[in-house]
XYZ file of C-alpha atoms in Angstrom:
291
model
C -2.261 -1.680 11.425
C -5.982 -1.992 12.194
C -7.023 -5.072 14.151
C -8.596 -7.733 11.957
C -12.184 -7.999 13.126
C -15.556 -7.668 11.374
C -16.349 -4.068 10.389
C -19.044 -2.225 8.444
C -17.718 0.381 6.014
C -20.020 2.759 4.157
C -18.875 4.256 0.834
C -20.808 7.190 -0.587
C -20.488 8.504 -4.163
C -21.595 12.171 -4.020
C -21.523 12.555 -7.816
C -22.644 9.007 -8.589
C -19.352 8.327 -10.390
C -17.398 5.387 -8.876
C -14.211 6.825 -10.381
C -14.920 10.275 -8.927
C -15.021 11.498 -5.331
C -15.598 8.661 -2.842
C -16.371 9.120 0.850
C -15.651 6.239 3.237
C -16.778 5.948 6.857
C -16.857 3.255 9.497
C -20.422 3.257 10.771
C -19.366 3.453 14.434
C -16.712 6.163 14.013
C -16.677 9.939 13.523
C -13.722 9.721 11.097
C -14.360 10.317 7.391
C -11.963 9.652 4.499
C -12.550 11.436 1.190
C -10.830 10.273 -2.000
C -10.476 13.137 -4.476
C -9.203 12.674 -8.050
C -7.076 15.634 -9.096
C -9.616 16.352 -11.842
C -12.305 16.831 -9.140
C -10.473 19.372 -6.979
C -12.965 22.150 -7.809
C -15.856 19.904 -6.730
C -14.093 19.044 -3.476
C -13.519 22.762 -2.822
C -17.303 23.225 -2.601
C -17.643 20.580 0.137
C -17.781 21.714 3.791
C -14.987 19.265 4.640
C -12.605 21.333 2.488
C -12.609 24.065 5.161
C -11.706 21.727 8.003
C -8.490 20.804 9.767
C -7.357 17.597 8.102
C -4.647 15.104 7.284
C -4.076 14.301 3.621
C -2.196 11.842 1.423
C -1.174 12.503 -2.192
C -0.773 9.394 -4.337
C 1.570 9.904 -7.257
C 2.495 7.998 -10.397
C 0.738 5.418 -12.560
C 1.767 2.592 -10.253
C 0.405 4.428 -7.166
C 3.744 3.763 -5.460
C 4.766 7.313 -4.488
C 3.273 9.029 -1.468
C 3.263 12.473 0.140
C 1.761 13.001 3.623
C 0.619 16.438 4.774
C -1.730 18.315 7.106
C -3.445 21.698 7.184
C -5.844 23.847 9.152
C -7.634 24.514 5.837
C -7.145 21.292 3.914
C -9.001 22.356 0.758
C -6.874 25.490 0.348
C -3.681 23.475 0.903
C -4.665 20.944 -1.745
C -5.395 23.754 -4.198
C -1.834 24.981 -3.639
C -0.549 21.504 -4.485
C -2.824 21.425 -7.537
C -1.495 24.742 -8.860
C 2.109 23.603 -8.477
C 2.842 22.059 -11.885
C 5.958 20.380 -10.494
C 3.789 18.277 -8.184
C 2.979 14.983 -9.895
C -0.005 13.419 -8.132
C -3.297 11.956 -9.269
C -5.423 11.393 -6.163
C -5.721 13.021 -2.750
C -7.080 11.189 0.290
C -8.338 13.538 2.995
C -8.967 12.498 6.603
C -11.346 14.727 8.597
C -13.730 14.487 11.551
C -17.514 14.384 11.169
C -17.752 16.610 14.240
C -15.018 18.979 13.008
C -13.120 18.546 16.273
C -9.606 17.856 14.959
C -7.028 20.431 16.077
C -3.646 21.400 14.690
C -2.044 19.248 17.402
C -4.081 16.235 16.259
C -3.024 16.505 12.625
C 0.613 17.359 13.374
C 0.862 14.222 15.489
C -1.010 12.156 12.869
C 1.245 13.463 10.092
C 4.401 12.445 11.969
C 2.923 9.063 12.933
C 1.779 8.415 9.341
C 5.215 9.174 7.912
C 6.814 6.856 10.458
C 4.361 4.016 9.757
C 4.537 4.430 5.962
C 8.331 4.169 6.087
C 8.069 1.039 8.207
C 5.608 -0.711 5.858
C 7.574 0.269 2.702
C 4.604 -0.131 0.377
C 5.013 3.347 -1.087
C 8.035 5.483 -1.873
C 7.667 8.352 0.573
C 8.660 11.684 -0.981
C 8.305 13.888 2.107
C 11.405 15.955 2.748
C 11.225 15.403 6.521
C 9.508 13.349 9.189
C 6.915 15.953 10.146
C 6.704 17.912 13.386
C 5.536 15.703 16.235
C 4.241 18.127 18.895
C 4.057 17.546 22.620
C 0.919 15.433 22.869
C -0.892 14.760 26.181
C -1.612 11.074 26.796
C -5.413 11.360 26.305
C -4.965 13.208 22.995
C -2.325 10.684 21.855
C -4.771 7.857 22.589
C -7.390 9.600 20.446
C -4.871 10.065 17.617
C -3.824 6.409 17.717
C -7.478 5.395 17.377
C -7.986 7.887 14.524
C -4.923 6.484 12.777
C -6.231 2.922 13.111
C -9.603 3.880 11.633
C -7.930 5.912 8.888
C -5.701 2.954 8.007
C -8.752 0.744 7.603
C -10.579 3.279 5.419
C -7.498 3.812 3.245
C -7.093 0.072 2.701
C -10.811 -0.308 1.943
C -10.517 2.270 -0.851
C -7.482 0.454 -2.259
C -4.596 2.255 -0.532
C -3.125 -0.088 2.113
C -0.460 2.443 3.107
C -0.078 1.159 6.657
C -0.798 -2.550 6.164
C 2.212 -4.899 6.634
C 2.972 -7.003 3.549
C 2.830 -10.184 5.609
C 1.003 -11.085 8.813
C 3.499 -10.522 11.653
C 1.578 -12.926 13.893
C 2.035 -15.885 11.547
C 5.037 -18.196 11.229
C 6.798 -17.165 8.008
C 8.390 -20.612 7.618
C 4.964 -22.236 7.337
C 3.846 -19.802 4.628
C 7.038 -19.665 2.564
C 7.306 -20.887 -1.030
C 10.482 -21.095 -3.076
C 11.361 -20.533 -6.731
C 14.638 -22.120 -7.830
C 14.563 -22.359 -11.619
C 17.375 -21.065 -13.865
C 19.653 -19.934 -11.045
C 16.917 -18.136 -9.123
C 17.139 -18.345 -5.328
C 13.807 -16.933 -4.167
C 11.500 -17.125 -1.181
C 8.003 -15.692 -1.144
C 4.763 -15.659 0.829
C 1.399 -15.954 -0.925
C -1.163 -13.544 0.572
C -4.630 -12.253 -0.294
C -2.923 -9.438 -2.246
C -0.496 -11.533 -4.271
C 3.041 -12.878 -3.832
C 5.416 -11.111 -1.445
C 9.005 -11.790 -2.512
C 11.147 -11.752 0.616
C 14.246 -9.690 1.323
C 17.443 -11.539 0.306
C 15.888 -13.230 -2.723
C 18.293 -13.158 -5.680
C 18.370 -13.989 -9.391
C 20.749 -13.589 -12.378
C 20.854 -10.145 -13.996
C 20.648 -11.757 -17.441
C 19.120 -14.861 -18.977
C 19.926 -17.105 -21.937
C 16.227 -17.708 -22.525
C 14.307 -15.816 -25.148
C 12.747 -12.890 -23.360
C 11.050 -9.559 -23.915
C 12.352 -6.081 -23.188
C 9.517 -5.488 -20.712
C 11.142 -7.799 -18.174
C 14.463 -5.905 -18.293
C 12.591 -2.600 -18.095
C 10.805 -3.671 -14.922
C 14.095 -4.943 -13.452
C 15.766 -1.584 -14.150
C 12.839 0.304 -12.590
C 13.197 -1.594 -9.304
C 16.980 -1.134 -9.424
C 16.464 2.636 -9.733
C 14.072 2.620 -6.758
C 16.424 0.598 -4.594
C 14.024 -2.326 -4.201
C 16.739 -4.541 -5.685
C 20.509 -4.067 -5.888
C 23.109 -5.580 -8.228
C 25.623 -7.872 -6.557
C 28.098 -9.992 -8.524
C 26.028 -10.387 -11.656
C 22.810 -10.977 -9.702
C 20.048 -8.734 -8.404
C 19.128 -9.043 -4.735
C 15.946 -7.799 -3.040
C 16.802 -5.253 -0.363
C 13.347 -5.508 1.218
C 10.115 -7.493 0.981
C 8.205 -6.566 -2.173
C 4.647 -7.318 -3.303
C 3.756 -8.585 -6.773
C 0.057 -8.730 -7.568
C 0.227 -12.328 -8.824
C 2.481 -15.377 -8.301
C 3.200 -15.392 -12.050
C 4.157 -11.721 -11.987
C 6.696 -12.469 -9.265
C 8.224 -15.552 -10.924
C 8.299 -13.866 -14.352
C 10.219 -10.947 -12.845
C 12.740 -13.310 -11.252
C 13.192 -15.440 -14.369
C 13.130 -12.436 -16.751
C 10.701 -14.412 -18.891
C 7.096 -15.614 -18.961
C 6.314 -17.998 -16.120
C 3.376 -19.798 -14.535
C 3.826 -18.905 -10.889
C 1.289 -21.492 -9.762
C 3.791 -24.124 -10.911
C 7.149 -22.387 -10.465
C 6.517 -21.484 -6.814
C 6.769 -24.577 -4.605
C 6.692 -25.412 -0.922
C 10.005 -26.529 0.652
C 8.655 -30.084 0.219
C 8.312 -29.582 -3.546
C 4.519 -29.123 -3.689
C 3.491 -26.521 -6.270
C 1.515 -23.493 -5.135
C -1.410 -24.770 -7.228
C -1.453 -28.162 -5.509
C -0.828 -26.633 -2.084
C -3.858 -24.366 -2.433
C -5.886 -27.307 -3.741
C -5.071 -29.333 -0.636
C -6.186 -26.441 1.574
C -9.502 -26.324 -0.272
C -9.941 -30.079 0.057
C -9.329 -29.949 3.836
C -11.921 -27.169 4.216
C -14.440 -29.191 2.162
C -13.837 -32.293 4.267
C -14.340 -30.318 7.507
C -17.632 -28.965 6.172
C -18.996 -32.449 5.449
């Protein structure tokens, strides 16, 4: 995870299309990250970076929750092989290269192995690699360079909307102070509200069925997370096997209740203060300090 400090990130649109190829750089670094839609593979093949040694990430599925990590001495050619394989279901490639073209096969082999390890640890994406990569013998100076490259790459990925290596919650903060609970209709849930949404914590549980009027979409979503192993059925309830991010508090509480819900009201602090009122108090304290 990149250290949280002020940074300047430059994003360049070579075709002028914000949905097309995007190139991200930190102004003080020689690392460049190129986002390539699958539809723009031919355009990427014309770029000089396509001939470089590079690390790449393939994002698969509509929900952007499946990930493949790879590396190559000729990254453009390798991506074309993936593109021609009709069994490969991916929509966007993210390619990490050096502005000075000084990455070696040892660099990217180490970075591939490290990226797979970190992605598994963060559990944001379902990793579909068949193995853990080949971590080569890496001298200490080269390892230090790779760790710095990985940190910069993590920042650039998150800036473009792919926080592959970002923990769901801040490990430095006290979880007890951030935790909210949802306890309606037999739900026994704990969650942490972050800048990305509501993280439902491992061990949270809720009934598999509900007597309330509901829509099929809620059961469909429940079954999807069951199939992925995010939740497991235990004694007529589903239980979260790991922390899981919902984009909104209402999305999280609706999933748990299997029905429409206002998460700003249904999530409460252990003292019974709603998330809405809790956030309001924080805003009031900031306003008072500014006066």
